[in-house]
Every structure is written in structure tokens, then in C-alpha cells.
PDB file of C-alpha atoms and ligand atoms in Angstrom:
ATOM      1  CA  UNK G   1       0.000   0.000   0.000  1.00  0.00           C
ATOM      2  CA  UNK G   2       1.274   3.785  -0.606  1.00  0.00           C
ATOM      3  CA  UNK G   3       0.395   5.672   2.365  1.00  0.00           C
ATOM      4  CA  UNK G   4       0.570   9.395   1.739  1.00  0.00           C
ATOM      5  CA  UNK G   5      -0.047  12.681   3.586  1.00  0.00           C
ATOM      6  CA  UNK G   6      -2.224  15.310   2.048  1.00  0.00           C
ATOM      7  CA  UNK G   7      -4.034  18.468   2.285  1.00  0.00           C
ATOM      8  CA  UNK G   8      -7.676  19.572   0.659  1.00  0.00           C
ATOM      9  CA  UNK G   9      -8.427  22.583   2.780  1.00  0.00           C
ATOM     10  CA  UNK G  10      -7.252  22.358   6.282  1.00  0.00           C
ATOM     11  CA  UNK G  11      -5.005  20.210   7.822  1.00  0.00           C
ATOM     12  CA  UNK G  12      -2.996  17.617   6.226  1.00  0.00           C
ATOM     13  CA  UNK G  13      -4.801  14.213   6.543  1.00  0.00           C
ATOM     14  CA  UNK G  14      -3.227  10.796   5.676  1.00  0.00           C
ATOM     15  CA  UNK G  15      -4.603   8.870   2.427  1.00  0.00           C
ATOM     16  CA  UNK G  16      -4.159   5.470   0.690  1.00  0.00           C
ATOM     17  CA  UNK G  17      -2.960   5.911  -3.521  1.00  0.00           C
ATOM     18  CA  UNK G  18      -5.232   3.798  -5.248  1.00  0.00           C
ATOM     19  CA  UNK G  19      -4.283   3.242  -8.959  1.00  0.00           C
ATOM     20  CA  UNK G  20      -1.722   1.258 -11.161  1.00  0.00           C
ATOM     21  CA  UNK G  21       1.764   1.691  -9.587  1.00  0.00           C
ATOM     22  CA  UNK G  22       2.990   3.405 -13.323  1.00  0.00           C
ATOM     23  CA  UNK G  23      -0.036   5.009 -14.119  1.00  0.00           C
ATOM     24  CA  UNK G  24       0.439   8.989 -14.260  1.00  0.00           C
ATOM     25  CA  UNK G  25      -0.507  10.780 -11.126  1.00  0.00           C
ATOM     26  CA  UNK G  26      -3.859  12.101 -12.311  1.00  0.00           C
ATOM     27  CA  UNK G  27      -5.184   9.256 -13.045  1.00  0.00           C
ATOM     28  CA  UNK G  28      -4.404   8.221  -9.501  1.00  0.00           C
ATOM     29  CA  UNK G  29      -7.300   8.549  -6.472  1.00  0.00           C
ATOM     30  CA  UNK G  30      -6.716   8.987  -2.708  1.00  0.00           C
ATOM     31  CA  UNK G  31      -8.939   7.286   0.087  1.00  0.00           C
ATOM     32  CA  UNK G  32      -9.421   9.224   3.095  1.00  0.00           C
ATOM     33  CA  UNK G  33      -7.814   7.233   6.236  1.00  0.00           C
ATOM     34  CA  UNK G  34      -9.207   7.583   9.909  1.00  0.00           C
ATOM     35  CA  UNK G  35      -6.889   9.039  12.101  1.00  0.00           C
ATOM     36  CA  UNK G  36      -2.990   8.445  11.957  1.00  0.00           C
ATOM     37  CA  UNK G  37      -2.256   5.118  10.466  1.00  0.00           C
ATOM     38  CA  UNK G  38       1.277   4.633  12.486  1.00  0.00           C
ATOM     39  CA  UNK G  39      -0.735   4.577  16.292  1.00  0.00           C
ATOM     40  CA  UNK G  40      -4.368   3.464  14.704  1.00  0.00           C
ATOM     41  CA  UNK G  41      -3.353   1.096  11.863  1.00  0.00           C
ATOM     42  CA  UNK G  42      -4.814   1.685   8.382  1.00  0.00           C
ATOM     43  CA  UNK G  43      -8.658   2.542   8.343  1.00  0.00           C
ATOM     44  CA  UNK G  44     -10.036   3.401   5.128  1.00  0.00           C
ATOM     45  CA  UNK G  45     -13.057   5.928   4.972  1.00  0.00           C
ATOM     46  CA  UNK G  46     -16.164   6.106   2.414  1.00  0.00           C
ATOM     47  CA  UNK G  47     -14.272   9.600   0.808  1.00  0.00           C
ATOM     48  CA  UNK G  48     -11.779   9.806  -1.864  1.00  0.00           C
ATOM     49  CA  UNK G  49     -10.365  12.594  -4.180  1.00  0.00           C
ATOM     50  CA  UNK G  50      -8.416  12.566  -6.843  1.00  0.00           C
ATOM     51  CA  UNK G  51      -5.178  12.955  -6.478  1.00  0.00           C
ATOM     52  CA  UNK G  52      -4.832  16.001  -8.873  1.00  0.00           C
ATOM     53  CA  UNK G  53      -7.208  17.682  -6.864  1.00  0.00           C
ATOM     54  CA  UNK G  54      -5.005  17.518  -3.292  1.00  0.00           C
ATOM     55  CA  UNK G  55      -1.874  18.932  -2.386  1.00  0.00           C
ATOM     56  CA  UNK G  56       1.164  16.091  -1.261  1.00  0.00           C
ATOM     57  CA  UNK G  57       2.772  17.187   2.020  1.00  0.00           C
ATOM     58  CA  UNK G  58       5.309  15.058   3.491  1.00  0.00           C
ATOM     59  CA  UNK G  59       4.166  11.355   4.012  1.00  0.00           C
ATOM     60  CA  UNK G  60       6.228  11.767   7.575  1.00  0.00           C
ATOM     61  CA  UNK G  61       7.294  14.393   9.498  1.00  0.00           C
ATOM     62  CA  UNK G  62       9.300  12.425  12.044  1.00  0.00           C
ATOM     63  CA  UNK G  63       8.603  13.320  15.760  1.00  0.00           C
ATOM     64  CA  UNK G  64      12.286  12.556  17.015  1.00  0.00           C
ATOM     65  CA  UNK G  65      14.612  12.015  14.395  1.00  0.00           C
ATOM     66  CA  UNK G  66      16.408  11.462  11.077  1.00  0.00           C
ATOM     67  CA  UNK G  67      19.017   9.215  10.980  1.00  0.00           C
ATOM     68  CA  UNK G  68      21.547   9.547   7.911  1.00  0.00           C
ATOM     69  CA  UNK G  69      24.108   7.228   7.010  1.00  0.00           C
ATOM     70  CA  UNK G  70      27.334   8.104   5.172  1.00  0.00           C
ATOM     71  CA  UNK G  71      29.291   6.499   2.765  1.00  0.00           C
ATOM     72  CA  UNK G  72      27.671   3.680   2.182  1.00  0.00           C
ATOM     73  CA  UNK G  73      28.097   3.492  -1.433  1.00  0.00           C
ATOM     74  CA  UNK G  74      31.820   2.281  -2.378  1.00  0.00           C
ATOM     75  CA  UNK G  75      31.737   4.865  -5.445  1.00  0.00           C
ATOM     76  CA  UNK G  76      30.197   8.098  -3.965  1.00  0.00           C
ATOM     77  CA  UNK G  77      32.897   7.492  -1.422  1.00  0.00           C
ATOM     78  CA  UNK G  78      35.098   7.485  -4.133  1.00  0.00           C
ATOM     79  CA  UNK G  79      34.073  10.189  -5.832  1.00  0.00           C
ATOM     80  CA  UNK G  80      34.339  12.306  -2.621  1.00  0.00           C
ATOM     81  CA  UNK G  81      37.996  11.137  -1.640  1.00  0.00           C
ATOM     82  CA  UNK G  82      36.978   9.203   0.907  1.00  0.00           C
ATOM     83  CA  UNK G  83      36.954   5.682   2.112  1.00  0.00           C
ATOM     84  CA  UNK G  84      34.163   2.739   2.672  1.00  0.00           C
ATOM     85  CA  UNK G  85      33.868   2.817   6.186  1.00  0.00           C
ATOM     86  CA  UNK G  86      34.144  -0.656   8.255  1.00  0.00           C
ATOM     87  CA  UNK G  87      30.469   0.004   9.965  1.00  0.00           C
ATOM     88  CA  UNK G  88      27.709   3.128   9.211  1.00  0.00           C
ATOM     89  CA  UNK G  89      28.444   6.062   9.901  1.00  0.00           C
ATOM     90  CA  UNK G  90      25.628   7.893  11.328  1.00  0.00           C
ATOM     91  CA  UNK G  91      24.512  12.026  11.244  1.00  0.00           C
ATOM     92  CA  UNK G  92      21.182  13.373  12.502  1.00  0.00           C
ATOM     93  CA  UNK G  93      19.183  15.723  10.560  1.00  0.00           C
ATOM     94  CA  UNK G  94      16.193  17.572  12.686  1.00  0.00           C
ATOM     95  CA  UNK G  95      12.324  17.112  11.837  1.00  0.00           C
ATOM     96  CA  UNK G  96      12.662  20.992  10.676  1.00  0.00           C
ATOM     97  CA  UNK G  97      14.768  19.636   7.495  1.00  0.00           C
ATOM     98  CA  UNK G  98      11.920  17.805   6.131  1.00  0.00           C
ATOM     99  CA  UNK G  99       9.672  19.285   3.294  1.00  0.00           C
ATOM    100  CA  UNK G 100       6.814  17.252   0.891  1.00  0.00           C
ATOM    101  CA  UNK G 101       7.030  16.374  -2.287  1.00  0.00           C
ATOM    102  CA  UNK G 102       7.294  19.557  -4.892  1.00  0.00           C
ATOM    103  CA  UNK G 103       7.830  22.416  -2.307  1.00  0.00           C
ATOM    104  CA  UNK G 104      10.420  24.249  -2.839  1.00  0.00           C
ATOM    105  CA  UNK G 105      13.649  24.269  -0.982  1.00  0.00           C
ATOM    106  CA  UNK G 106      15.425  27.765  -0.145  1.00  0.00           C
ATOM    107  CA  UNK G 107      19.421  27.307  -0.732  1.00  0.00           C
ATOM    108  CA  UNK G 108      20.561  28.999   2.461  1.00  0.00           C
ATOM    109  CA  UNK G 109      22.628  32.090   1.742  1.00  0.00           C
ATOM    110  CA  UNK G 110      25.898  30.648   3.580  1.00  0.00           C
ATOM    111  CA  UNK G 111      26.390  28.004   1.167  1.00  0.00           C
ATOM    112  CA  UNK G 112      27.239  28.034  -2.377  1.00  0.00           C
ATOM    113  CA  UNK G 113      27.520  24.227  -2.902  1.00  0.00           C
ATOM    114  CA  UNK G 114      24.371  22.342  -2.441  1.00  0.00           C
ATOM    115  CA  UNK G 115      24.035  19.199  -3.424  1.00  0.00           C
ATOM    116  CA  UNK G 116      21.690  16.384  -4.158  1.00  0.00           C
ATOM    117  CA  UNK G 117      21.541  13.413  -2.957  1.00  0.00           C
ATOM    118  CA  UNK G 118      18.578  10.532  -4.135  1.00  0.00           C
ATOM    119  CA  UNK G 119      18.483   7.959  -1.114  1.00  0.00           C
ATOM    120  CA  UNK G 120      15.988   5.040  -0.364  1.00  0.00           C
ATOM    121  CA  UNK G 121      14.353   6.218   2.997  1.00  0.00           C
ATOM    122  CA  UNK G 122      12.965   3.591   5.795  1.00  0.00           C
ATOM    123  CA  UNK G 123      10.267   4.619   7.839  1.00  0.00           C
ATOM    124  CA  UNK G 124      10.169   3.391  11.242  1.00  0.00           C
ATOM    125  CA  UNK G 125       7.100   1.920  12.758  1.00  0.00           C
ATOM    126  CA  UNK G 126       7.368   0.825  15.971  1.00  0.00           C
ATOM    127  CA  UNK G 127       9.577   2.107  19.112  1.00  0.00           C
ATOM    128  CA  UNK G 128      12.555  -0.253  19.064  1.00  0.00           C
ATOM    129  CA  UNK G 129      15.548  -0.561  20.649  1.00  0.00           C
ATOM    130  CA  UNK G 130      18.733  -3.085  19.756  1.00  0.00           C
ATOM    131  CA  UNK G 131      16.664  -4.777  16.994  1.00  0.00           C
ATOM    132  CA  UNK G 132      18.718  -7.875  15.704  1.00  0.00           C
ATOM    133  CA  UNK G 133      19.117  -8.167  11.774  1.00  0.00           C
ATOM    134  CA  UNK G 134      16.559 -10.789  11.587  1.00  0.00           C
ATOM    135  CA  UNK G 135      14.013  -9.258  12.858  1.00  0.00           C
ATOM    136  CA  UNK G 136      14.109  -5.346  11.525  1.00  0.00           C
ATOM    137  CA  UNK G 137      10.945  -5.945   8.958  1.00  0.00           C
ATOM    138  CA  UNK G 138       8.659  -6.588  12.637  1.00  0.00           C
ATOM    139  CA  UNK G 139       9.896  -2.305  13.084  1.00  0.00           C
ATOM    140  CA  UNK G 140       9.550  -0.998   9.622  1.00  0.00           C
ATOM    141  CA  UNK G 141       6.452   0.955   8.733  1.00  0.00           C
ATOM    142  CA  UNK G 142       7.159   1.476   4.915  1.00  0.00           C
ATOM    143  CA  UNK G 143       9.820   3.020   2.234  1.00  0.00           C
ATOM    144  CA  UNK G 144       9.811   6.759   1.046  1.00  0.00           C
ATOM    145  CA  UNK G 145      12.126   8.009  -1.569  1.00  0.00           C
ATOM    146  CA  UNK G 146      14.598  10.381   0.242  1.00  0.00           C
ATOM    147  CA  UNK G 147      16.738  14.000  -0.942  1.00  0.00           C
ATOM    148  CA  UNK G 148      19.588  14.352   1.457  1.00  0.00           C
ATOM    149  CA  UNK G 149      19.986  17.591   0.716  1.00  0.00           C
ATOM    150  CA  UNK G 150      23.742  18.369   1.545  1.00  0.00           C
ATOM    151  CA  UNK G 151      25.784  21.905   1.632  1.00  0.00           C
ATOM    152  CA  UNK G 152      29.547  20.697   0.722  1.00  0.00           C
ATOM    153  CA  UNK G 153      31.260  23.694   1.663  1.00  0.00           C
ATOM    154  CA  UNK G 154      29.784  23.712   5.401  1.00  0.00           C
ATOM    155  CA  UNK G 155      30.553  19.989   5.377  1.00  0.00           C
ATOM    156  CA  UNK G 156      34.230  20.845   4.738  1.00  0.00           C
ATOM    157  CA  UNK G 157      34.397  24.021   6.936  1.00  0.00           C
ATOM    158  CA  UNK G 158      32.932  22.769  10.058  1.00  0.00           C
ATOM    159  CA  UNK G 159      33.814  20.640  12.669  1.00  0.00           C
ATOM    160  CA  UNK G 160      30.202  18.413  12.738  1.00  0.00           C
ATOM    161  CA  UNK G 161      27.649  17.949   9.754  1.00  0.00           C
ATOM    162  CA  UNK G 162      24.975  19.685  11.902  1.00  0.00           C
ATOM    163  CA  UNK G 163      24.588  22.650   9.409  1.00  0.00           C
ATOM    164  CA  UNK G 164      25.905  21.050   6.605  1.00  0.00           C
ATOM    165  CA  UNK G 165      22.852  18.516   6.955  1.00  0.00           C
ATOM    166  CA  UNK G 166      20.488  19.803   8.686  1.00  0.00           C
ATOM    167  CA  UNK G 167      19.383  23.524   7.123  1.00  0.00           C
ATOM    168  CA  UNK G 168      16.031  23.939   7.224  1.00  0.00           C
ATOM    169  CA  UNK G 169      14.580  22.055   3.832  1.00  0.00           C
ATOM    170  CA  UNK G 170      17.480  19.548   3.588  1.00  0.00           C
ATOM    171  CA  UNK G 171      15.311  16.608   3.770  1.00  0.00           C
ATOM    172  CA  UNK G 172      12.582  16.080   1.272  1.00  0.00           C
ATOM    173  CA  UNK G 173      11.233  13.424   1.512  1.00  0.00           C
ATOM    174  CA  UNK G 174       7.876  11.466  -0.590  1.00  0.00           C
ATOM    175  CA  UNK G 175       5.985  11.171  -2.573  1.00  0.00           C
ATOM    176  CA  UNK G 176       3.953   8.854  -0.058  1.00  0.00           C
ATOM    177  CA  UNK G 177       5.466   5.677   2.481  1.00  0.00           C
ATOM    178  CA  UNK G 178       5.512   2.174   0.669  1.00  0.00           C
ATOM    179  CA  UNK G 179       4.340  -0.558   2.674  1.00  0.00           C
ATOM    180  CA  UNK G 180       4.578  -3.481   0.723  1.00  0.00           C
ATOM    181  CA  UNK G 181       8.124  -4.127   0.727  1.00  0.00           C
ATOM    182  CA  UNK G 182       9.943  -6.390   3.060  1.00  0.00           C
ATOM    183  CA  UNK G 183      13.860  -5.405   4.029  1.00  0.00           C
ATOM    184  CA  UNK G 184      14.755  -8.289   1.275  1.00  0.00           C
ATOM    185  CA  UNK G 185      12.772  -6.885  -1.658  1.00  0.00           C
ATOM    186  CA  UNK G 186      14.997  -3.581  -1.134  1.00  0.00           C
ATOM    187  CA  UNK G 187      18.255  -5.583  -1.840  1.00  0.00           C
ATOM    188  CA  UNK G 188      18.502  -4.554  -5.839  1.00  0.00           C
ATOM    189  CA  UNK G 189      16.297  -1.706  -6.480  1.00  0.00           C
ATOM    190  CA  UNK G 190      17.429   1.146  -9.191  1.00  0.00           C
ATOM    191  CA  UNK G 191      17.741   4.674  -7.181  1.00  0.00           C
ATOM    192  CA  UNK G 192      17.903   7.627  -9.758  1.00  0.00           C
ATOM    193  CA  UNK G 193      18.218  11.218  -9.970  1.00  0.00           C
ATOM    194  CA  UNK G 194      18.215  13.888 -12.726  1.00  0.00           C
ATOM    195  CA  UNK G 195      18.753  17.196 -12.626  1.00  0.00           C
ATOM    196  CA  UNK G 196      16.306  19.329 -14.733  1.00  0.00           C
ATOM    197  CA  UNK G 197      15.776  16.338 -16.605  1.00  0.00           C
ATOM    198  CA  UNK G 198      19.313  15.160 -16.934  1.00  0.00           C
ATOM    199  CA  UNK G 199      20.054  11.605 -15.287  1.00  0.00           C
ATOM    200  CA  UNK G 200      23.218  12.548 -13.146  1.00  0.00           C
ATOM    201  CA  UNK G 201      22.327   9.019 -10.282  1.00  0.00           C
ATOM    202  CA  UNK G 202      21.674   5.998 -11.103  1.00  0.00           C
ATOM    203  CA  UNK G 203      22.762   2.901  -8.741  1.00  0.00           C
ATOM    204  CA  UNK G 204      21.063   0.189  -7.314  1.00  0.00           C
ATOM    205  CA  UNK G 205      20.759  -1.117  -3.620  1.00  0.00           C
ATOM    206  CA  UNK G 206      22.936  -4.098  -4.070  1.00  0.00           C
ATOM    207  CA  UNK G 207      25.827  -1.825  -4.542  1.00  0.00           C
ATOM    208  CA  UNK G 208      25.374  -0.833  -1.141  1.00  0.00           C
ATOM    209  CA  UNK G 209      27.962  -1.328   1.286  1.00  0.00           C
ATOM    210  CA  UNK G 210      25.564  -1.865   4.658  1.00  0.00           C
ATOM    211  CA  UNK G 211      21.942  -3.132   3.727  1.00  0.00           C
ATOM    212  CA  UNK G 212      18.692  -2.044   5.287  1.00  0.00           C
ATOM    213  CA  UNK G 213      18.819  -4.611   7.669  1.00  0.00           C
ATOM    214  CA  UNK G 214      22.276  -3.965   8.788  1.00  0.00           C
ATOM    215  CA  UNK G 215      21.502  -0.246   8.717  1.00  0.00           C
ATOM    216  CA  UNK G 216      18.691  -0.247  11.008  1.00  0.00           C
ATOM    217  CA  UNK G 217      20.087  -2.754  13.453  1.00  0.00           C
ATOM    218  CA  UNK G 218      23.403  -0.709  14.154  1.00  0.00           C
ATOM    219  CA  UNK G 219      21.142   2.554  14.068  1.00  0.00           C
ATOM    220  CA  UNK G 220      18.951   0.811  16.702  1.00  0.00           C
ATOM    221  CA  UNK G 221      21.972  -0.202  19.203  1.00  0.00           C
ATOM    222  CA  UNK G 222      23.150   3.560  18.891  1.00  0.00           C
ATOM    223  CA  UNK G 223      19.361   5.477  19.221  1.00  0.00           C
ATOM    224  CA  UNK G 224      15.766   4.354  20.031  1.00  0.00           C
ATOM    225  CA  UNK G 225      14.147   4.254  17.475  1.00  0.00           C
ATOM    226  CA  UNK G 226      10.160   5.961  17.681  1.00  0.00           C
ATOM    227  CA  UNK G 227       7.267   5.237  15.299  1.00  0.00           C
ATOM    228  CA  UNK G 228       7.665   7.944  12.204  1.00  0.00           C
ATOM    229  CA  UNK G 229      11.374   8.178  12.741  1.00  0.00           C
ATOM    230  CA  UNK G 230      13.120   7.766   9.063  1.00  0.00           C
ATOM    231  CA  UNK G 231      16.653   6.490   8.353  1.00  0.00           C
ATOM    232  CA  UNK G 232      18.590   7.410   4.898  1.00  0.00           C
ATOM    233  CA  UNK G 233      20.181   4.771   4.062  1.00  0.00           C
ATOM    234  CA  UNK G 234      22.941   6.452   1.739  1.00  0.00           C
ATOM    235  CA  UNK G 235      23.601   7.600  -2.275  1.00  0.00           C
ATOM    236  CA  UNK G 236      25.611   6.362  -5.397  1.00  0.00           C
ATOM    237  CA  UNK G 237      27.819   7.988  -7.569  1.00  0.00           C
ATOM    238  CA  UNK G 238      26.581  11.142  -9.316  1.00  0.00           C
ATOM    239  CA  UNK G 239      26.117  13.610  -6.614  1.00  0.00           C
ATOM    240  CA  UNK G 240      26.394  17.295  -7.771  1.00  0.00           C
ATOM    241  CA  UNK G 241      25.148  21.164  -7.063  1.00  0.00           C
ATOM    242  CA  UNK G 242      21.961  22.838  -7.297  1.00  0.00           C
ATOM    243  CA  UNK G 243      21.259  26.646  -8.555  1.00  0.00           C
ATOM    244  CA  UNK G 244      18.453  28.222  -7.562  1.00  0.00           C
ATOM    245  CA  UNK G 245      15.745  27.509 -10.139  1.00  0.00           C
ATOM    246  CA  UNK G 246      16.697  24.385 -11.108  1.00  0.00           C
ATOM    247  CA  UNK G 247      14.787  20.432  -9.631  1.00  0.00           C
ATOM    248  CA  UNK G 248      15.432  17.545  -9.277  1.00  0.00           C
ATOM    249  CA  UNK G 249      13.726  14.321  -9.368  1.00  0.00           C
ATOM    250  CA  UNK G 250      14.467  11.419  -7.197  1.00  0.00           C
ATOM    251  CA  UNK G 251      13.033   8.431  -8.430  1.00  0.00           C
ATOM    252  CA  UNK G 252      13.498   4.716  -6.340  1.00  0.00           C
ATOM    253  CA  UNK G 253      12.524   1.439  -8.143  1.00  0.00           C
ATOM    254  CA  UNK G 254       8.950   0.474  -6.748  1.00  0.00           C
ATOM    255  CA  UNK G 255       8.650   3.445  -4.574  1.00  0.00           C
ATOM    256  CA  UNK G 256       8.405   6.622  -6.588  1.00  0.00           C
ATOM    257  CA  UNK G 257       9.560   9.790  -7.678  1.00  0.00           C
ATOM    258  CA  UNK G 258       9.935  12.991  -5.331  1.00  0.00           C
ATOM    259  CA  UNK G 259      10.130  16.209  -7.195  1.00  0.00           C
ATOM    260  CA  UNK G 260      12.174  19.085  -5.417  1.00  0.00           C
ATOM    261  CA  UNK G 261      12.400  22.589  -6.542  1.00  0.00           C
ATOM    262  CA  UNK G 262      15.235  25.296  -5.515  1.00  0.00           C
ATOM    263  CA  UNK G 263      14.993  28.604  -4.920  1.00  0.00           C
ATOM    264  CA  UNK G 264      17.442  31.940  -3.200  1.00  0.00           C
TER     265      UNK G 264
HETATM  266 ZN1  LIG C   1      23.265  11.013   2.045  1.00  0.00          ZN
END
């Protein structure tokens, strides 16, 4: 099931996508769902809209935390100067860096180098703590495509990633949470990004160095984990800037695609 978050009039509500997974998005229809489907479980109503008649927010806006992971791709590594590292590497990005699918993203004024980065995001749905490998599908609530928005020169200059990873807007995230994948189904999916149409990413999961599984069990033995809290699980090759005016589109294999905009 695609569990999204929208908004008609007032305040943003959480719907179920009903459609073919490739059909185009206006020929796609949202069911109204009762409540919040990560503490009430999924309860369809009798109303639906289309989907070209709502407006997408942000299928999560966690209530603790964003876990990142670095380096987890042996050639974005590379292409950095860096090296694989011999277990995750973990950064936090705040609930204030998160923004829906197609809102725009302000470029804060302190960086000149912002860059893109199209991850695979897991959505967390269940408070866990120490979860062994085995068992991290029983704490998963779904997969959301992830942007982990990045500003290079801040990640040089300063001492932590805090700013460099956590401006306000650095973490869109969308176009709605995936439910029907299990941890092994996300072994070998394509992740892809292009830049105003241009494909500049395109890797698949089973070049990653840690998997889902090992990602969210060494995330777990470091944080507890809370229901809505969302780990990035990393990027390939490909990363580059972003001007002001320009958007990208993040697209993962059997998720979706989340559309960013830039702006000054
Ligand atoms: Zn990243």
C-alpha cells in the first residue's frame, strides 16, 4: 500500500494511492484514512479525491529524528575522496529539514555548494531498541524516496555535519510511504536522480555497502528508534550542485519519484 499525507483545505490528513503503480498521477485517487495510520493502523473511509485535486505534504514528518548514514556506497565514497567505512556512519538531521514532495527548498545564503543526494528512505514503525538483523521488517512501517539535501562547503568548513545537513529544507522526503516491501525486496532496487531532466544518479541497492537490515540494526543499538522516525540509508555515484531555479527528481525502483524545486 502507498500511504501518503495530504491536504484539501485544512489540515494535512493521511490517504491510501489507489491506482496502477505506473499510471500517471492524475489518473491516480486517494482514500481518506481515519486518524494516523502509524498509532491506529490503516482505516479506510467512504471519501476519496483525486489525487490532482489535493496537495502532497510530506508522508512523515518524524517526531524525534532522522538518521543519515554516510558512505555507504563504495563509489560516492570514491568520488568524494573518501573511504568505505568498516560500519555506518551515522549524522542526525532535525524534523525541521523535512519538506513534501514539490515544495520548494530555499538554498541557504551561507552556502554556495548544495548538493543532491537521491536515497531510499525507511520509515520506522514501531519504538525499538537493539533490533537484531533478523528481525528489523517486525519495526519498519514502509519506504519513502529520500533527498539528502547536503551543503559541501559547510561539510568541509565545520567541525560536525549539523549545518551542513540539517538547514532547514534539507530533507525532502515522498511522494507517499511504501508498505509493501519487506527489508529483502529492497536488496537490488534502481535509485535515480536527474537534474532538470538530466540523469546525473543511477545505482542500485545491491551496490550498497551496509543493507537495510544492517543499517537499522546498528542505528537501533546507537538510538531508540520511535514510530515515524526515518533512516537514509545512503547515495551512489553522481552527486552534484543545485542553482536556484533548477529540480530535481528522485526516483526509487517500486517506490516513486519525489520532485524538489530550488529557490534563493
Ligand atoms: Zn546522504
Amino acid at each position: 500500500m502507498r500511504i501518503a499525507r495530504f491536504v484539501v483545505d485544512a489540515e494535512p490528513q493521511y490517504g491510501l494511492i489507489e491506482g496502477e503503480p505506473d499510471a500517471p498521477q492524475q489518473d491516480l485517487e486517494v482514500v481518506v484514512l481515519h486518524g494516523d495510520p502509524f498509532f491506529q493502523g490503516i482505516q479506510p473511509t467512504a471519501t476519496r479525491h483525486r489525487l490532482s485535486d489535493v496537495r502532497l505534504v510530506a508522508p512523515i514528518i518524524p517526531r524525534s529524528k532522522i538518521v543519515g548514514v554516510g558512505r555507504n556506497w563504495a563509489d560516492h565514497a570514491a568520488e568524494l575522496g573518501n573511504q568505505v567505512p568498516d560500519s555506518p556512519q551515522f549524522f542526525l538531521k532535525p524534523n525541521t529539514s523535512v519538506v513534501g514532495p514539490g515544495e520548494p527548498v530555499t538554498l541557504p545564503p551561507w552556502s554556495e555548494q548544495v548538493s543532491y543526494e537521491a536515497e531510499l528512505a525507511v520509515v520506522i514503525g514501531t519504538i525499538c531498541k537493539d533490533v537484531p538483523a533478523e528481525r528489523v521488517d517486525d519495526v519498519v512501517f514502509g519506504y519513502t524516496v529520500g533527498n539528502d539535501l547536503t551543503a559541501r562547503d559547510a561539510q568541509k568548513a565545520d567541525l560536525q555535519w549539523a549545518r551542513a545537513k540539517g538547514f532547514d529544507g534539507s530533507c525532502p522526503l515522498g511522494p507517499w510511504i511504501e508498505t509493501g516491501l519487506k527489508s529483502t525486496d529492497t536488496e537490488d532496487l534502481g535509485i535515480r536522480m536527474e537534474l532538470d531532466g538530466t540523469l546525473v544518479q543511477d545505482g542500485r541497492t545491491s551496490d550498497m555497502v551496509f543493507g537495510v537490515r544492517e543499517i537499522v540494526s546498528a542505528v537501533s543499538q546507537a538510538f531508540t528508534l520511535l514510530p515515524g522516525d526515518v533512516i537514509l540509508t545512503g547515495t551512489p555515484a553522481g552527486v552534484g550542485l543545485v542553482e536556484a531555479g533548477q529540480r530535481t527528481e528522485a526516483t526509487v525502483e517500486g517506490i516513486g519519484s519525489l520532485r524538489t524545486l530550488y529557490r534563493r
